Amino acid sequence: MPIKMLFTPNGSIVVGGDLSELKLTDSTGKPIDISGETKLFLCRCGASKTKPFCDGSHETAGFQAAEAAAAPG
């Protein structure tokens, strides 16, 4: 199953699908263990205290996406 990404309106990036081959690193290049995960919620507002993961801070930060993601197809 391919990896799919969904940009939620004014919220996180939801990453799902077969994540077994996905490699995620922090800002220093250190690998982040995501083994066993089937879905990830990535921060795109910059306010999360658990970066690169979303902690819901976009709701209190008033995050507004600059543009909407393109529709599939």
PDB file of N, CA and C in Angstrom:
ATOM      1  N   MET A   1       0.850  -1.178   0.000  1.00  0.00           N
ATOM      2  CA  MET A   1       0.000   0.000   0.000  1.00  0.00           C
ATOM      3  C   MET A   1       0.894   1.239   0.000  1.00  0.00           C
ATOM      4  N   PRO A   2       0.615   2.193  -0.860  1.00  0.00           N
ATOM      5  CA  PRO A   2       1.432   3.406  -0.907  1.00  0.00           C
ATOM      6  C   PRO A   2       1.199   4.288   0.316  1.00  0.00           C
ATOM      7  N   ILE A   3       2.127   5.172   0.534  1.00  0.00           N
ATOM      8  CA  ILE A   3       1.980   6.159   1.604  1.00  0.00           C
ATOM      9  C   ILE A   3       1.075   7.275   1.087  1.00  0.00           C
ATOM     10  N   LYS A   4       0.116   7.675   1.922  1.00  0.00           N
ATOM     11  CA  LYS A   4      -0.804   8.746   1.551  1.00  0.00           C
ATOM     12  C   LYS A   4      -0.677   9.885   2.552  1.00  0.00           C
ATOM     13  N   MET A   5      -0.783  11.104   2.044  1.00  0.00           N
ATOM     14  CA  MET A   5      -0.718  12.289   2.898  1.00  0.00           C
ATOM     15  C   MET A   5      -1.990  13.103   2.712  1.00  0.00           C
ATOM     16  N   LEU A   6      -2.551  13.548   3.830  1.00  0.00           N
ATOM     17  CA  LEU A   6      -3.742  14.387   3.808  1.00  0.00           C
ATOM     18  C   LEU A   6      -3.437  15.661   4.587  1.00  0.00           C
ATOM     19  N   PHE A   7      -3.551  16.789   3.923  1.00  0.00           N
ATOM     20  CA  PHE A   7      -3.349  18.081   4.576  1.00  0.00           C
ATOM     21  C   PHE A   7      -4.705  18.538   5.098  1.00  0.00           C
ATOM     22  N   THR A   8      -4.887  18.474   6.402  1.00  0.00           N
ATOM     23  CA  THR A   8      -6.176  18.841   6.969  1.00  0.00           C
ATOM     24  C   THR A   8      -6.326  20.362   6.974  1.00  0.00           C
ATOM     25  N   PRO A   9      -7.556  20.859   6.843  1.00  0.00           N
ATOM     26  CA  PRO A   9      -7.760  22.306   6.824  1.00  0.00           C
ATOM     27  C   PRO A   9      -7.250  22.956   8.115  1.00  0.00           C
ATOM     28  N   ASN A  10      -6.257  23.817   7.981  1.00  0.00           N
ATOM     29  CA  ASN A  10      -5.682  24.550   9.120  1.00  0.00           C
ATOM     30  C   ASN A  10      -5.216  23.635  10.241  1.00  0.00           C
ATOM     31  N   GLY A  11      -4.758  22.438   9.876  1.00  0.00           N
ATOM     32  CA  GLY A  11      -4.310  21.481  10.881  1.00  0.00           C
ATOM     33  C   GLY A  11      -3.100  20.693  10.426  1.00  0.00           C
ATOM     34  N   SER A  12      -3.000  19.494  10.937  1.00  0.00           N
ATOM     35  CA  SER A  12      -1.825  18.653  10.716  1.00  0.00           C
ATOM     36  C   SER A  12      -1.808  18.012   9.334  1.00  0.00           C
ATOM     37  N   ILE A  13      -0.682  17.379   9.045  1.00  0.00           N
ATOM     38  CA  ILE A  13      -0.547  16.528   7.871  1.00  0.00           C
ATOM     39  C   ILE A  13      -0.711  15.103   8.383  1.00  0.00           C
ATOM     40  N   VAL A  14      -1.699  14.392   7.862  1.00  0.00           N
ATOM     41  CA  VAL A  14      -1.942  13.013   8.267  1.00  0.00           C
ATOM     42  C   VAL A  14      -1.232  12.117   7.260  1.00  0.00           C
ATOM     43  N   VAL A  15      -0.340  11.262   7.754  1.00  0.00           N
ATOM     44  CA  VAL A  15       0.417  10.352   6.908  1.00  0.00           C
ATOM     45  C   VAL A  15      -0.027   8.939   7.247  1.00  0.00           C
ATOM     46  N   GLY A  16      -0.476   8.191   6.243  1.00  0.00           N
ATOM     47  CA  GLY A  16      -0.941   6.835   6.480  1.00  0.00           C
ATOM     48  C   GLY A  16      -0.514   5.908   5.361  1.00  0.00           C
ATOM     49  N   GLY A  17      -0.834   4.650   5.516  1.00  0.00           N
ATOM     50  CA  GLY A  17      -0.457   3.641   4.536  1.00  0.00           C
ATOM     51  C   GLY A  17       0.646   2.765   5.090  1.00  0.00           C
ATOM     52  N   ASP A  18       1.437   2.196   4.189  1.00  0.00           N
ATOM     53  CA  ASP A  18       2.542   1.326   4.596  1.00  0.00           C
ATOM     54  C   ASP A  18       3.734   2.191   4.997  1.00  0.00           C
ATOM     55  N   LEU A  19       3.882   2.414   6.285  1.00  0.00           N
ATOM     56  CA  LEU A  19       4.954   3.277   6.783  1.00  0.00           C
ATOM     57  C   LEU A  19       6.241   2.507   7.077  1.00  0.00           C
ATOM     58  N   SER A  20       6.266   1.217   6.756  1.00  0.00           N
ATOM     59  CA  SER A  20       7.418   0.385   7.121  1.00  0.00           C
ATOM     60  C   SER A  20       8.722   0.842   6.467  1.00  0.00           C
ATOM     61  N   GLU A  21       8.661   1.454   5.311  1.00  0.00           N
ATOM     62  CA  GLU A  21       9.870   1.915   4.621  1.00  0.00           C
ATOM     63  C   GLU A  21      10.134   3.407   4.827  1.00  0.00           C
ATOM     64  N   LEU A  22       9.249   4.085   5.538  1.00  0.00           N
ATOM     65  CA  LEU A  22       9.400   5.521   5.768  1.00  0.00           C
ATOM     66  C   LEU A  22      10.473   5.773   6.817  1.00  0.00           C
ATOM     67  N   LYS A  23      11.392   6.655   6.511  1.00  0.00           N
ATOM     68  CA  LYS A  23      12.449   7.045   7.443  1.00  0.00           C
ATOM     69  C   LYS A  23      12.210   8.489   7.842  1.00  0.00           C
ATOM     70  N   LEU A  24      12.120   8.736   9.132  1.00  0.00           N
ATOM     71  CA  LEU A  24      11.848  10.072   9.647  1.00  0.00           C
ATOM     72  C   LEU A  24      13.012  10.484  10.534  1.00  0.00           C
ATOM     73  N   THR A  25      13.490  11.720  10.355  1.00  0.00           N
ATOM     74  CA  THR A  25      14.592  12.220  11.178  1.00  0.00           C
ATOM     75  C   THR A  25      14.211  13.564  11.789  1.00  0.00           C
ATOM     76  N   ASP A  26      14.895  13.908  12.883  1.00  0.00           N
ATOM     77  CA  ASP A  26      14.663  15.216  13.496  1.00  0.00           C
ATOM     78  C   ASP A  26      15.534  16.257  12.792  1.00  0.00           C
ATOM     79  N   SER A  27      15.527  17.472  13.288  1.00  0.00           N
ATOM     80  CA  SER A  27      16.251  18.562  12.630  1.00  0.00           C
ATOM     81  C   SER A  27      17.762  18.382  12.637  1.00  0.00           C
ATOM     82  N   THR A  28      18.271  17.481  13.484  1.00  0.00           N
ATOM     83  CA  THR A  28      19.710  17.220  13.522  1.00  0.00           C
ATOM     84  C   THR A  28      20.095  16.003  12.692  1.00  0.00           C
ATOM     85  N   GLY A  29      19.098  15.331  12.104  1.00  0.00           N
ATOM     86  CA  GLY A  29      19.361  14.139  11.315  1.00  0.00           C
ATOM     87  C   GLY A  29      19.240  12.847  12.095  1.00  0.00           C
ATOM     88  N   LYS A  30      18.928  12.941  13.388  1.00  0.00           N
ATOM     89  CA  LYS A  30      18.770  11.750  14.224  1.00  0.00           C
ATOM     90  C   LYS A  30      17.475  11.027  13.848  1.00  0.00           C
ATOM     91  N   PRO A  31      17.553   9.709  13.607  1.00  0.00           N
ATOM     92  CA  PRO A  31      16.351   8.951  13.242  1.00  0.00           C
ATOM     93  C   PRO A  31      15.298   8.978  14.351  1.00  0.00           C
ATOM     94  N   ILE A  32      14.039   9.056  13.952  1.00  0.00           N
ATOM     95  CA  ILE A  32      12.909   8.983  14.872  1.00  0.00           C
ATOM     96  C   ILE A  32      12.256   7.628  14.661  1.00  0.00           C
ATOM     97  N   ASP A  33      12.122   6.859  15.726  1.00  0.00           N
ATOM     98  CA  ASP A  33      11.551   5.517  15.629  1.00  0.00           C
ATOM     99  C   ASP A  33      10.034   5.601  15.461  1.00  0.00           C
ATOM    100  N   ILE A  34       9.556   5.148  14.311  1.00  0.00           N
ATOM    101  CA  ILE A  34       8.116   5.106  14.065  1.00  0.00           C
ATOM    102  C   ILE A  34       7.664   3.671  13.808  1.00  0.00           C
ATOM    103  N   SER A  35       8.497   2.700  14.196  1.00  0.00           N
ATOM    104  CA  SER A  35       8.140   1.303  13.970  1.00  0.00           C
ATOM    105  C   SER A  35       6.826   0.981  14.670  1.00  0.00           C
ATOM    106  N   GLY A  36       5.987   0.247  13.979  1.00  0.00           N
ATOM    107  CA  GLY A  36       4.692  -0.140  14.517  1.00  0.00           C
ATOM    108  C   GLY A  36       3.597   0.889  14.313  1.00  0.00           C
ATOM    109  N   GLU A  37       3.961   2.082  13.865  1.00  0.00           N
ATOM    110  CA  GLU A  37       2.948   3.121  13.642  1.00  0.00           C
ATOM    111  C   GLU A  37       2.221   2.863  12.322  1.00  0.00           C
ATOM    112  N   THR A  38       0.933   3.132  12.297  1.00  0.00           N
ATOM    113  CA  THR A  38       0.146   2.984  11.076  1.00  0.00           C
ATOM    114  C   THR A  38      -0.345   4.328  10.553  1.00  0.00           C
ATOM    115  N   LYS A  39      -0.262   5.358  11.389  1.00  0.00           N
ATOM    116  CA  LYS A  39      -0.688   6.695  10.994  1.00  0.00           C
ATOM    117  C   LYS A  39       0.114   7.707  11.803  1.00  0.00           C
ATOM    118  N   LEU A  40       0.557   8.765  11.140  1.00  0.00           N
ATOM    119  CA  LEU A  40       1.293   9.841  11.797  1.00  0.00           C
ATOM    120  C   LEU A  40       0.565  11.156  11.574  1.00  0.00           C
ATOM    121  N   PHE A  41       0.646  12.031  12.555  1.00  0.00           N
ATOM    122  CA  PHE A  41       0.080  13.371  12.453  1.00  0.00           C
ATOM    123  C   PHE A  41       1.242  14.345  12.613  1.00  0.00           C
ATOM    124  N   LEU A  42       1.632  14.985  11.523  1.00  0.00           N
ATOM    125  CA  LEU A  42       2.791  15.867  11.523  1.00  0.00           C
ATOM    126  C   LEU A  42       2.374  17.325  11.652  1.00  0.00           C
ATOM    127  N   CYS A  43       3.136  18.060  12.450  1.00  0.00           N
ATOM    128  CA  CYS A  43       2.876  19.483  12.683  1.00  0.00           C
ATOM    129  C   CYS A  43       3.228  20.286  11.436  1.00  0.00           C
ATOM    130  N   ARG A  44       2.390  21.246  11.116  1.00  0.00           N
ATOM    131  CA  ARG A  44       2.750  22.209  10.071  1.00  0.00           C
ATOM    132  C   ARG A  44       2.512  23.644  10.509  1.00  0.00           C
ATOM    133  N   CYS A  45       2.116  23.817  11.776  1.00  0.00           N
ATOM    134  CA  CYS A  45       1.893  25.180  12.281  1.00  0.00           C
ATOM    135  C   CYS A  45       3.137  25.739  12.964  1.00  0.00           C
ATOM    136  N   GLY A  46       4.035  24.851  13.408  1.00  0.00           N
ATOM    137  CA  GLY A  46       5.252  25.281  14.088  1.00  0.00           C
ATOM    138  C   GLY A  46       5.119  25.448  15.585  1.00  0.00           C
ATOM    139  N   ALA A  47       3.907  25.279  16.127  1.00  0.00           N
ATOM    140  CA  ALA A  47       3.682  25.522  17.556  1.00  0.00           C
ATOM    141  C   ALA A  47       3.725  24.260  18.416  1.00  0.00           C
ATOM    142  N   SER A  48       3.787  23.095  17.802  1.00  0.00           N
ATOM    143  CA  SER A  48       3.768  21.845  18.562  1.00  0.00           C
ATOM    144  C   SER A  48       4.975  21.733  19.482  1.00  0.00           C
ATOM    145  N   LYS A  49       4.748  21.208  20.664  1.00  0.00           N
ATOM    146  CA  LYS A  49       5.845  20.947  21.598  1.00  0.00           C
ATOM    147  C   LYS A  49       6.406  19.543  21.402  1.00  0.00           C
ATOM    148  N   THR A  50       5.840  18.783  20.464  1.00  0.00           N
ATOM    149  CA  THR A  50       6.301  17.420  20.193  1.00  0.00           C
ATOM    150  C   THR A  50       6.714  17.269  18.729  1.00  0.00           C
ATOM    151  N   LYS A  51       7.295  18.331  18.153  1.00  0.00           N
ATOM    152  CA  LYS A  51       7.713  18.297  16.747  1.00  0.00           C
ATOM    153  C   LYS A  51       8.598  17.092  16.474  1.00  0.00           C
ATOM    154  N   PRO A  52       8.449  16.434  15.366  1.00  0.00           N
ATOM    155  CA  PRO A  52       7.690  16.845  14.193  1.00  0.00           C
ATOM    156  C   PRO A  52       6.205  16.459  14.260  1.00  0.00           C
ATOM    157  N   PHE A  53       5.774  15.926  15.396  1.00  0.00           N
ATOM    158  CA  PHE A  53       4.400  15.451  15.502  1.00  0.00           C
ATOM    159  C   PHE A  53       3.466  16.551  15.987  1.00  0.00           C
ATOM    160  N   CYS A  54       2.224  16.460  15.579  1.00  0.00           N
ATOM    161  CA  CYS A  54       1.195  17.418  15.977  1.00  0.00           C
ATOM    162  C   CYS A  54       0.736  17.112  17.395  1.00  0.00           C
ATOM    163  N   ASP A  55       0.581  18.152  18.201  1.00  0.00           N
ATOM    164  CA  ASP A  55       0.015  17.984  19.545  1.00  0.00           C
ATOM    165  C   ASP A  55      -1.282  18.779  19.700  1.00  0.00           C
ATOM    166  N   GLY A  56      -1.814  19.271  18.580  1.00  0.00           N
ATOM    167  CA  GLY A  56      -3.061  20.027  18.609  1.00  0.00           C
ATOM    168  C   GLY A  56      -2.889  21.514  18.859  1.00  0.00           C
ATOM    169  N   SER A  57      -1.644  21.975  18.963  1.00  0.00           N
ATOM    170  CA  SER A  57      -1.389  23.392  19.254  1.00  0.00           C
ATOM    171  C   SER A  57      -1.924  24.333  18.187  1.00  0.00           C
ATOM    172  N   HIS A  58      -2.131  23.834  16.969  1.00  0.00           N
ATOM    173  CA  HIS A  58      -2.645  24.690  15.898  1.00  0.00           C
ATOM    174  C   HIS A  58      -4.006  25.280  16.260  1.00  0.00           C
ATOM    175  N   GLU A  59      -4.752  24.561  17.094  1.00  0.00           N
ATOM    176  CA  GLU A  59      -6.082  25.042  17.477  1.00  0.00           C
ATOM    177  C   GLU A  59      -5.997  26.296  18.349  1.00  0.00           C
ATOM    178  N   THR A  60      -5.091  26.298  19.322  1.00  0.00           N
ATOM    179  CA  THR A  60      -4.964  27.464  20.207  1.00  0.00           C
ATOM    180  C   THR A  60      -4.081  28.554  19.600  1.00  0.00           C
ATOM    181  N   ALA A  61      -3.219  28.173  18.651  1.00  0.00           N
ATOM    182  CA  ALA A  61      -2.331  29.149  18.013  1.00  0.00           C
ATOM    183  C   ALA A  61      -3.042  29.931  16.912  1.00  0.00           C
ATOM    184  N   GLY A  62      -4.238  29.475  16.531  1.00  0.00           N
ATOM    185  CA  GLY A  62      -4.963  30.153  15.461  1.00  0.00           C
ATOM    186  C   GLY A  62      -4.335  29.954  14.096  1.00  0.00           C
ATOM    187  N   PHE A  63      -3.697  28.806  13.894  1.00  0.00           N
ATOM    188  CA  PHE A  63      -3.018  28.526  12.626  1.00  0.00           C
ATOM    189  C   PHE A  63      -3.992  28.585  11.454  1.00  0.00           C
ATOM    190  N   GLN A  64      -3.596  29.309  10.423  1.00  0.00           N
ATOM    191  CA  GLN A  64      -4.346  29.388   9.174  1.00  0.00           C
ATOM    192  C   GLN A  64      -3.399  28.973   8.057  1.00  0.00           C
ATOM    193  N   ALA A  65      -3.746  27.914   7.334  1.00  0.00           N
ATOM    194  CA  ALA A  65      -2.908  27.462   6.228  1.00  0.00           C
ATOM    195  C   ALA A  65      -2.886  28.539   5.148  1.00  0.00           C
ATOM    196  N   ALA A  66      -1.710  28.801   4.604  1.00  0.00           N
ATOM    197  CA  ALA A  66      -1.565  29.830   3.579  1.00  0.00           C
ATOM    198  C   ALA A  66      -2.342  29.473   2.321  1.00  0.00           C
ATOM    199  N   GLU A  67      -2.436  28.183   2.048  1.00  0.00           N
ATOM    200  CA  GLU A  67      -3.169  27.730   0.873  1.00  0.00           C
ATOM    201  C   GLU A  67      -3.693  26.333   1.137  1.00  0.00           C
ATOM    202  N   ALA A  68      -4.686  25.952   0.411  1.00  0.00           N
ATOM    203  CA  ALA A  68      -5.245  24.608   0.538  1.00  0.00           C
ATOM    204  C   ALA A  68      -4.420  23.649  -0.303  1.00  0.00           C
ATOM    205  N   ALA A  69      -4.387  22.406   0.110  1.00  0.00           N
ATOM    206  CA  ALA A  69      -3.698  21.383  -0.667  1.00  0.00           C
ATOM    207  C   ALA A  69      -4.488  21.114  -1.941  1.00  0.00           C
ATOM    208  N   ALA A  70      -3.791  20.742  -2.987  1.00  0.00           N
ATOM    209  CA  ALA A  70      -4.457  20.412  -4.245  1.00  0.00           C
ATOM    210  C   ALA A  70      -5.275  19.140  -4.081  1.00  0.00           C
ATOM    211  N   ALA A  71      -6.398  19.094  -4.725  1.00  0.00           N
ATOM    212  CA  ALA A  71      -7.247  17.901  -4.682  1.00  0.00           C
ATOM    213  C   ALA A  71      -6.581  16.787  -5.472  1.00  0.00           C
ATOM    214  N   PRO A  72      -6.707  15.523  -5.013  1.00  0.00           N
ATOM    215  CA  PRO A  72      -6.115  14.407  -5.746  1.00  0.00           C
ATOM    216  C   PRO A  72      -6.702  14.293  -7.148  1.00  0.00           C
ATOM    217  N   GLY A  73      -5.875  13.789  -8.042  1.00  0.00           N
ATOM    218  CA  GLY A  73      -6.365  13.502  -9.388  1.00  0.00           C
ATOM    219  C   GLY A  73      -6.092  14.593 -10.299  1.00  0.00           C
TER     220      GLY A  73
END
